Short mmCIF file of C-alpha atoms and ligand atoms in Angstrom, two decimals:
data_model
loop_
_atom_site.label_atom_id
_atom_site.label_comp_id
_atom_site.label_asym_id
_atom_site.label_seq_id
_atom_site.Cartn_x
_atom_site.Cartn_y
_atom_site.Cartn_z
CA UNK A 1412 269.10 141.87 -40.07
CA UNK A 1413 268.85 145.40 -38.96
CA UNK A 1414 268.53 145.53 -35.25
CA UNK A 1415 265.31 148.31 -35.72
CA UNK A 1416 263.37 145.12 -37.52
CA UNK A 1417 264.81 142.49 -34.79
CA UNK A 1418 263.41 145.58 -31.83
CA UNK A 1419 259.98 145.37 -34.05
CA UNK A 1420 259.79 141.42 -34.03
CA UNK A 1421 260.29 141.32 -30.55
CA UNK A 1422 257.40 144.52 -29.67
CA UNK A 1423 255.01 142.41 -31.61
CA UNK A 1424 255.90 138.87 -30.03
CA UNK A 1425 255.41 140.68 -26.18
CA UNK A 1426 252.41 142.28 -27.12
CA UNK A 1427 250.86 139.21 -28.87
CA UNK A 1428 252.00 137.42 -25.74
CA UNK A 1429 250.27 139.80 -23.24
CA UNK A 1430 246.77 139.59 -25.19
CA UNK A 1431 247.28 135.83 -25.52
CA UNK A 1432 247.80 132.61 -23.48
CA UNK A 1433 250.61 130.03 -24.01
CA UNK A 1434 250.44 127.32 -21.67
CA UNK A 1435 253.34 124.85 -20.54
CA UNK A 1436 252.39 122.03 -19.06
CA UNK A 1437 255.60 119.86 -17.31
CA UNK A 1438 257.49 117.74 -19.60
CA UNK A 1439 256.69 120.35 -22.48
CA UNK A 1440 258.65 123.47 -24.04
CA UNK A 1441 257.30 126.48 -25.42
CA UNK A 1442 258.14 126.26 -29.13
CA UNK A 1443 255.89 129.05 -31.00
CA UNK A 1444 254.54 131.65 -28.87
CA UNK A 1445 251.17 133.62 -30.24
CA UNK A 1446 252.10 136.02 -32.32
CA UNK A 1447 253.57 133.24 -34.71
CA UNK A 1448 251.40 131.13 -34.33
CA UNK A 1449 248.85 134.25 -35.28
CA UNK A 1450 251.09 135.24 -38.42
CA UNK A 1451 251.42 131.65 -39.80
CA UNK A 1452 248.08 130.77 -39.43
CA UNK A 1453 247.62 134.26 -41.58
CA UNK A 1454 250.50 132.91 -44.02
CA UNK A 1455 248.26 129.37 -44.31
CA UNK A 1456 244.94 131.07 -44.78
CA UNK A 1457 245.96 133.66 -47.07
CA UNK A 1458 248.12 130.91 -49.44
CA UNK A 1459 245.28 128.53 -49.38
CA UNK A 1460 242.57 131.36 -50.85
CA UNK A 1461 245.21 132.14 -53.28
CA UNK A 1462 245.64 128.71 -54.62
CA UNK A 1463 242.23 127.76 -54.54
CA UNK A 1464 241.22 130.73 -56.38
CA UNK A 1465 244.15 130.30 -58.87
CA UNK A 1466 243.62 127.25 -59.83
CA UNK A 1467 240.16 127.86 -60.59
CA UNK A 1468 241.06 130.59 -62.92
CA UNK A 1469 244.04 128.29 -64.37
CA UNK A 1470 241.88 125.50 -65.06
CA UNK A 1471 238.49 125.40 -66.72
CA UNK A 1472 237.65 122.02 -65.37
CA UNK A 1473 238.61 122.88 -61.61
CA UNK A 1474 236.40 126.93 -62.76
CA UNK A 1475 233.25 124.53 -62.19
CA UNK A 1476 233.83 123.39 -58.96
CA UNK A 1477 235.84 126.04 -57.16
CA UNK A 1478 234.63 129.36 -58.61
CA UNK A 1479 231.22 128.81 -56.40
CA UNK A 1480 233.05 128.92 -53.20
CA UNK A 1481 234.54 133.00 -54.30
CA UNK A 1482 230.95 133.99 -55.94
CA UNK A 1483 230.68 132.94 -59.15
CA UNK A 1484 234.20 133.57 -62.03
CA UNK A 1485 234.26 137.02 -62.43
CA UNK A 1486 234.09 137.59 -58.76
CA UNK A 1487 237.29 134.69 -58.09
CA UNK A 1488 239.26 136.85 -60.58
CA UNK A 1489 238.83 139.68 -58.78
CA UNK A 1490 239.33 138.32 -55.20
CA UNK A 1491 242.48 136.13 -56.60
CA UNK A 1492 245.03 139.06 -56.53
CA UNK A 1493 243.95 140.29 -53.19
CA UNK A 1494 244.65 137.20 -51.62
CA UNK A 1495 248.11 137.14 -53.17
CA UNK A 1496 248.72 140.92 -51.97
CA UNK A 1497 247.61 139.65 -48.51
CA UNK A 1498 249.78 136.25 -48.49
CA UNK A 1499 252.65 138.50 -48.92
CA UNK A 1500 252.06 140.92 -46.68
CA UNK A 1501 251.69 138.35 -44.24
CA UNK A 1502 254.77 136.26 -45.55
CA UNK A 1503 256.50 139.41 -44.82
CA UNK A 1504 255.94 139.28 -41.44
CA UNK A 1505 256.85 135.33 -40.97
CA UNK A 1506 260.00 136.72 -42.40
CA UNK A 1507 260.78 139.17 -40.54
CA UNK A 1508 259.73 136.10 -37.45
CA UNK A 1509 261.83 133.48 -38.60
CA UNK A 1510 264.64 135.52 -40.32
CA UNK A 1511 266.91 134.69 -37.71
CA UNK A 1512 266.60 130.66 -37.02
CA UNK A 1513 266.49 130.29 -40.65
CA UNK A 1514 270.19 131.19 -41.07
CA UNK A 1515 271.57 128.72 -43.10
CA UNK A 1516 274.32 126.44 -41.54
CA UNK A 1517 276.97 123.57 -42.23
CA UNK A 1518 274.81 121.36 -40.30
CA UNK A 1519 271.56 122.27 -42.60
CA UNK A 1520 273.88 121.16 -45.56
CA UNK A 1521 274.77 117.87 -43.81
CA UNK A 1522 271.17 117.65 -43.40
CA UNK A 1523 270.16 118.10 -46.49
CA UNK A 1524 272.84 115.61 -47.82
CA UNK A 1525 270.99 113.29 -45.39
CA UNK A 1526 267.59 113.36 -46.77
CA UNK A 1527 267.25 109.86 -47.43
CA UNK A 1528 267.93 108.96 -43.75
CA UNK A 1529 265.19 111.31 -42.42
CA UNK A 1530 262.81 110.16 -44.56
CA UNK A 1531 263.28 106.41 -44.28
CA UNK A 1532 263.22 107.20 -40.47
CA UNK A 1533 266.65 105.58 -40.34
CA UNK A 1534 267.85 106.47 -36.81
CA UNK A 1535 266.17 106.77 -33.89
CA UNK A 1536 266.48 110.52 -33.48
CA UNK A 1537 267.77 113.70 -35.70
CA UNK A 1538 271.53 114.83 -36.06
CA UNK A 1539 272.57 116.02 -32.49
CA UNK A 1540 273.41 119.40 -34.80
CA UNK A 1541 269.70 119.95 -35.44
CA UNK A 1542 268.46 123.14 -34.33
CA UNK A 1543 265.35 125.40 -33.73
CA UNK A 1544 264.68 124.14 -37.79
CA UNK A 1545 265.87 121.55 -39.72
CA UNK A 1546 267.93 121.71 -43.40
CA UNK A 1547 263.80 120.64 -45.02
CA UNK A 1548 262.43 123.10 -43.01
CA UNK A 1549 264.68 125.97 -44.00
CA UNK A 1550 264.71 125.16 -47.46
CA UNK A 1551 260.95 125.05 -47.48
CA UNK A 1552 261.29 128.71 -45.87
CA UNK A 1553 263.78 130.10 -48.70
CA UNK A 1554 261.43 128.49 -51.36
CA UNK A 1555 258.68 130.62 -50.31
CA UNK A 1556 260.75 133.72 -49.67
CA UNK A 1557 261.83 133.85 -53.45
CA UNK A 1558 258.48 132.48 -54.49
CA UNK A 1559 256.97 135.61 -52.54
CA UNK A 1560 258.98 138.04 -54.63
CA UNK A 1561 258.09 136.27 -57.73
CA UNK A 1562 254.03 136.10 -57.06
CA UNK A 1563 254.14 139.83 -55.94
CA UNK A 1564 256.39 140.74 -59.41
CA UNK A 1565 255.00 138.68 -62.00
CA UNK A 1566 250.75 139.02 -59.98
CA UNK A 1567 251.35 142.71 -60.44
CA UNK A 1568 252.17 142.65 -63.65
CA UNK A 1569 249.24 140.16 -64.49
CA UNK A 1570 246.70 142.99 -62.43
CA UNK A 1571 248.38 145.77 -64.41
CA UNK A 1572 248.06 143.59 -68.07
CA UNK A 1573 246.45 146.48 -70.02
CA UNK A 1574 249.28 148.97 -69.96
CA UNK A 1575 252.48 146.55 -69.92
CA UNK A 1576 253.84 144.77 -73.19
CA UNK A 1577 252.21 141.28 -74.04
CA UNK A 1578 255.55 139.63 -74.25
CA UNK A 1579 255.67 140.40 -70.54
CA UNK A 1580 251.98 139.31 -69.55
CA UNK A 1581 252.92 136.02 -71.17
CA UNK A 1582 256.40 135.69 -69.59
CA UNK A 1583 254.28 136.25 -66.25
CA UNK A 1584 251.47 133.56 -66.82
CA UNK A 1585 254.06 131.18 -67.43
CA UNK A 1586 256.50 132.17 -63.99
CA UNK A 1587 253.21 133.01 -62.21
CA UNK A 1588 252.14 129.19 -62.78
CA UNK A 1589 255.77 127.43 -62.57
CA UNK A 1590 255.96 129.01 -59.18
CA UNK A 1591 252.75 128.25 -57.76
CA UNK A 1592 253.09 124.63 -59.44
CA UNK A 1593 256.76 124.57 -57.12
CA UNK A 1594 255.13 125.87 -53.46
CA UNK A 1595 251.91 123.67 -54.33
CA UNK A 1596 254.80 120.69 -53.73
CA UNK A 1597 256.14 122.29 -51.09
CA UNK A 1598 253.11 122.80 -49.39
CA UNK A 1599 251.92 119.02 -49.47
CA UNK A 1600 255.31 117.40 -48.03
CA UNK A 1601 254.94 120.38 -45.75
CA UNK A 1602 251.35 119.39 -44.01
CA UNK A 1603 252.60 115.50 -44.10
CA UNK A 1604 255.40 116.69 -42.40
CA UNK A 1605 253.53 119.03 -39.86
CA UNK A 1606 251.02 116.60 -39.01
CA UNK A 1607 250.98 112.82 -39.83
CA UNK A 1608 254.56 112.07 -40.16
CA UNK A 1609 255.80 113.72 -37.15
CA UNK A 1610 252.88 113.24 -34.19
CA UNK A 1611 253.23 116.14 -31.95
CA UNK A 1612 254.23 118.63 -34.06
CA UNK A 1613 250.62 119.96 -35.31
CA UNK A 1614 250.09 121.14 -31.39
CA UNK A 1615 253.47 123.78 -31.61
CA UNK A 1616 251.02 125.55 -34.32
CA UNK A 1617 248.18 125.41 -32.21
CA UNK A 1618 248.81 125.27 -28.50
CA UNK A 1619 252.48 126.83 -29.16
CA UNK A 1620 254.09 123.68 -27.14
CA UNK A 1621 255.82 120.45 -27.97
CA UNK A 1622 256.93 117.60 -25.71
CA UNK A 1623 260.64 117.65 -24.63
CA UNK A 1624 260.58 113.47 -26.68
CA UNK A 1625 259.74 115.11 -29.84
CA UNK A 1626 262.13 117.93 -28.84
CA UNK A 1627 265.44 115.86 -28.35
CA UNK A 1628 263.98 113.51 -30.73
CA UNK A 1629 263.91 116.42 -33.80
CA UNK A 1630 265.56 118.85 -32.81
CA UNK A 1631 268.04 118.11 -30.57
CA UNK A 1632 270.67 121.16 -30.83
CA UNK A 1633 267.31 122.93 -29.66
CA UNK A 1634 266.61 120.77 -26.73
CA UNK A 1635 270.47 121.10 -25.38
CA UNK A 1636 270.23 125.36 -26.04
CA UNK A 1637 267.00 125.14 -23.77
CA UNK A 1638 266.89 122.74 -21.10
CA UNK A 1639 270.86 122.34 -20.60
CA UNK A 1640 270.69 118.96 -21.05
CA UNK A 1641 272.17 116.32 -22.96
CA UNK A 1642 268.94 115.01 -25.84
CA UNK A 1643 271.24 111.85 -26.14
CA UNK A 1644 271.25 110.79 -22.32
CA UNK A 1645 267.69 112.07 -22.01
CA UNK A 1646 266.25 109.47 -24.80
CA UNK A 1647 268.25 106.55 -23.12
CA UNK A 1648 266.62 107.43 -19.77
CA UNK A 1649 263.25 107.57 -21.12
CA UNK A 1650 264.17 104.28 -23.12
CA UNK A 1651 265.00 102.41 -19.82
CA UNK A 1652 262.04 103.41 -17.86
CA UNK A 1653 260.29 102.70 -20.84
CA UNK A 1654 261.78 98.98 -20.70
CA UNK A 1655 261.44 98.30 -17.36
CA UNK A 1656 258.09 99.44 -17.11
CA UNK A 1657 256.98 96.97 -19.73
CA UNK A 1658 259.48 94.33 -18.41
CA UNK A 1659 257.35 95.30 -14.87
CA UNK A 1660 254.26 94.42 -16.80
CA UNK A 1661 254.69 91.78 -18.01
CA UNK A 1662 255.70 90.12 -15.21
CA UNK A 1663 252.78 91.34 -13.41
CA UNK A 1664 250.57 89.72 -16.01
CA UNK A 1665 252.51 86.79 -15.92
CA UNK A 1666 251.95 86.21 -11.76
CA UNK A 1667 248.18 86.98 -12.54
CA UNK A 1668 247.93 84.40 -14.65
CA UNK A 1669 249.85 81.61 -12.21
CA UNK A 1670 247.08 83.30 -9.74
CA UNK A 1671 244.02 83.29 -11.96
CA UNK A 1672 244.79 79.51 -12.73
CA UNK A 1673 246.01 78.40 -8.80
CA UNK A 1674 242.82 79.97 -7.50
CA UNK A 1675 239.80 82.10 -8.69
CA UNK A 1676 240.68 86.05 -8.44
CA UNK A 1677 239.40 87.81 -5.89
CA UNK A 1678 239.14 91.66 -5.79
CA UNK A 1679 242.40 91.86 -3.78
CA UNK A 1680 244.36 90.45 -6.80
CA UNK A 1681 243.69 92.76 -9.49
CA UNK A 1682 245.54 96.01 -8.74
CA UNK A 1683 249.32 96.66 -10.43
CA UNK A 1684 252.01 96.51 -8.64
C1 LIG B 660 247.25 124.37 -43.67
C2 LIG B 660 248.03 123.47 -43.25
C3 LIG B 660 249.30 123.73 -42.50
C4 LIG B 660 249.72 123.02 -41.42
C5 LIG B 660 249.00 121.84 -40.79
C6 LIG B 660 250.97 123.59 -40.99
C7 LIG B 660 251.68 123.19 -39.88
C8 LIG B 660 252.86 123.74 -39.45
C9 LIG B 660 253.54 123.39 -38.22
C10 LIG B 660 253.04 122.39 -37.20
C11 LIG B 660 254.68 124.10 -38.17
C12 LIG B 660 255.73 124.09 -37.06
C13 LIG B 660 256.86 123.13 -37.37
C14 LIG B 660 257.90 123.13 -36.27
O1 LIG B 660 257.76 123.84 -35.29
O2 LIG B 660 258.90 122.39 -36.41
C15 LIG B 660 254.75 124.92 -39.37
C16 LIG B 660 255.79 125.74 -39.72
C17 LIG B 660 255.87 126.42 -40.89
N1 LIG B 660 254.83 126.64 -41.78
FE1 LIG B 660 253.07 125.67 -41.80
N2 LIG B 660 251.30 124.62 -41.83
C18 LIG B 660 250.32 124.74 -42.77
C19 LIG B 660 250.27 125.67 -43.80
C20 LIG B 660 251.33 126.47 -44.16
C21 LIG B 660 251.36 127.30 -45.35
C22 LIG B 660 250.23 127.42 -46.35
C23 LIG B 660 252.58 127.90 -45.37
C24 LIG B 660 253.14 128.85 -46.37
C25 LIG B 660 252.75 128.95 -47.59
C26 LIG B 660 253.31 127.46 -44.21
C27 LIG B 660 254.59 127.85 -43.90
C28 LIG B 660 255.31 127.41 -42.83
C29 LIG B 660 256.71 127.65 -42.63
C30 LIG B 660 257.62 128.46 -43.56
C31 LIG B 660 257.06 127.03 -41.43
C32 LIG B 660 258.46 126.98 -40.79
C33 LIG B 660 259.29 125.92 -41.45
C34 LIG B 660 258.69 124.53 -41.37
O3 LIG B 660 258.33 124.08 -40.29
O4 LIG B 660 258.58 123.89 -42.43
N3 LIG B 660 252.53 126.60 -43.50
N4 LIG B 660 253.61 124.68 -40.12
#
């Protein structure tokens, strides 16, 4: 990428930055600072408006229930191409972002080769190669990139239907619908993935933060560039305390018991060790 779009990216992340607050708290790393956080958010709302109001004008039985929420049909067909001109322009700038960390690699190819064992949660924590994004993640990103192009070609062909062939109108309707039918899938695995099956990783999109577990736990390439240490001998650590503070537990629970039946407890007898 041209280094006059990189000097851009990085103007509008220190000026975002300056008007808003990122805080990390110890045992945390900054992972999305404001201004993405600001532009995704734009992506989200902009994409959601644009399939809501699509699919209301795709089908009649959805025309009853969501054409309300835009002001009646006439009013949703109006609105619908805006939000697609605006989902674009913002998509543009999530580009422009993320155009660098979304470089495809050998190890996103190994990843995605590996599918099965991320999903089935096989090992304990992500290829040590993982970076900033996984394989899924970047692939999710390059989906939307071409689906971008195609929505802003085949949406402005749609607006413009009265003075361009009706072979190509049609042509449209049907890419138009393949394509939002394609990020529509995308989208779902893509809020399972950002909230419920990965706990922690909502709050990067929100407070722009993630803990340094989920860090050397998904990303672990990441972790190593940014603390300098090794994710491998990190998760063991926090595996042994984690061990011996249950072993240390239990073994207090098991004396308070011997206690609790020798004698009644007294107030002395109930703190942890
Ligand atoms: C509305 C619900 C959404 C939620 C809860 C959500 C959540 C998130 C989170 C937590 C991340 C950060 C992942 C990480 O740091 O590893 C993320 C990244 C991302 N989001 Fe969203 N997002 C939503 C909607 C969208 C929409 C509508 C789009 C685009 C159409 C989008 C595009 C992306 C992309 C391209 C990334 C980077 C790659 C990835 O993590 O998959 N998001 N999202």
């Amino acid at each position: 990428m041209s280094s006059s779009v990189e000097r851009f990216d990085e103007k509008a992340r220190r000026e975002f930055s300056r008007r808003g607050r990122t805080v990390v708290h110890r045992g945390e790393l900054l992972r999305h600072p404001v201004y993405t956080r600001i532009v995704h958010w734009g992506v989200a709302l902009t994409f959601i408006l644009s399939l809501l109001s699509g699919f209301a004008i795709y089908s009649p039985w959805l025309y009853r229930w969501l054409t309300p929420l835009f002001g009646g049909g006439p009013m949703t067909r109006f609105l619908h191409p805006w939000f697609g001109l605006f989902f674009v322009i913002f998509f543009f700038f999530q580009f422009l972002n993320w155009f660098a960390p979304m470089h495809w690699t050998k190890a996103d190819k190994r990843w995605v080769r590996e599918t099965k064992a991320y999903v089935t949660n096989r090992d304990a924590l992500a290829p040590e190669d993982t970076g900033f994004f996984n394989g899924g993640q970047k692939l999710y990103f390059w989906i939307l990139a071409f689906s971008a192009i195609f929505f802003l070609i085949t949406g402005l062909l749609l607006w413009f239907g009265d003075v361009i062939p009706r072979w190509l109108v049609v042509v449209s309707y049907v890419l138009h619908d393949i394509v939002a039918l394609i990020v529509l899938a995308g989208f779902i695995i893509h809020i399972y993935e950002g909230t419920a099956a990965q706990p922690g990783t909502f709050q990067s999109m929100t407070n722009g933060t993630v803990t340094e577990e989920w860090a050397w736990t998904h990303h672990p390439a990441w972790y190593a560039e940014v603390t300098g240490r090794d994710p491998r001998q990190d998760y063991e650590h926090a595996r042994t305390r984690q061990t011996e503070r249950g072993r240390a537990i239990e073994a207090w629970e098991r004396d308070q018991k011997t206690r609790d039946q020798a004698a009644p407890p007294s107030a002395s007898d109930t703190r942890m060790p």
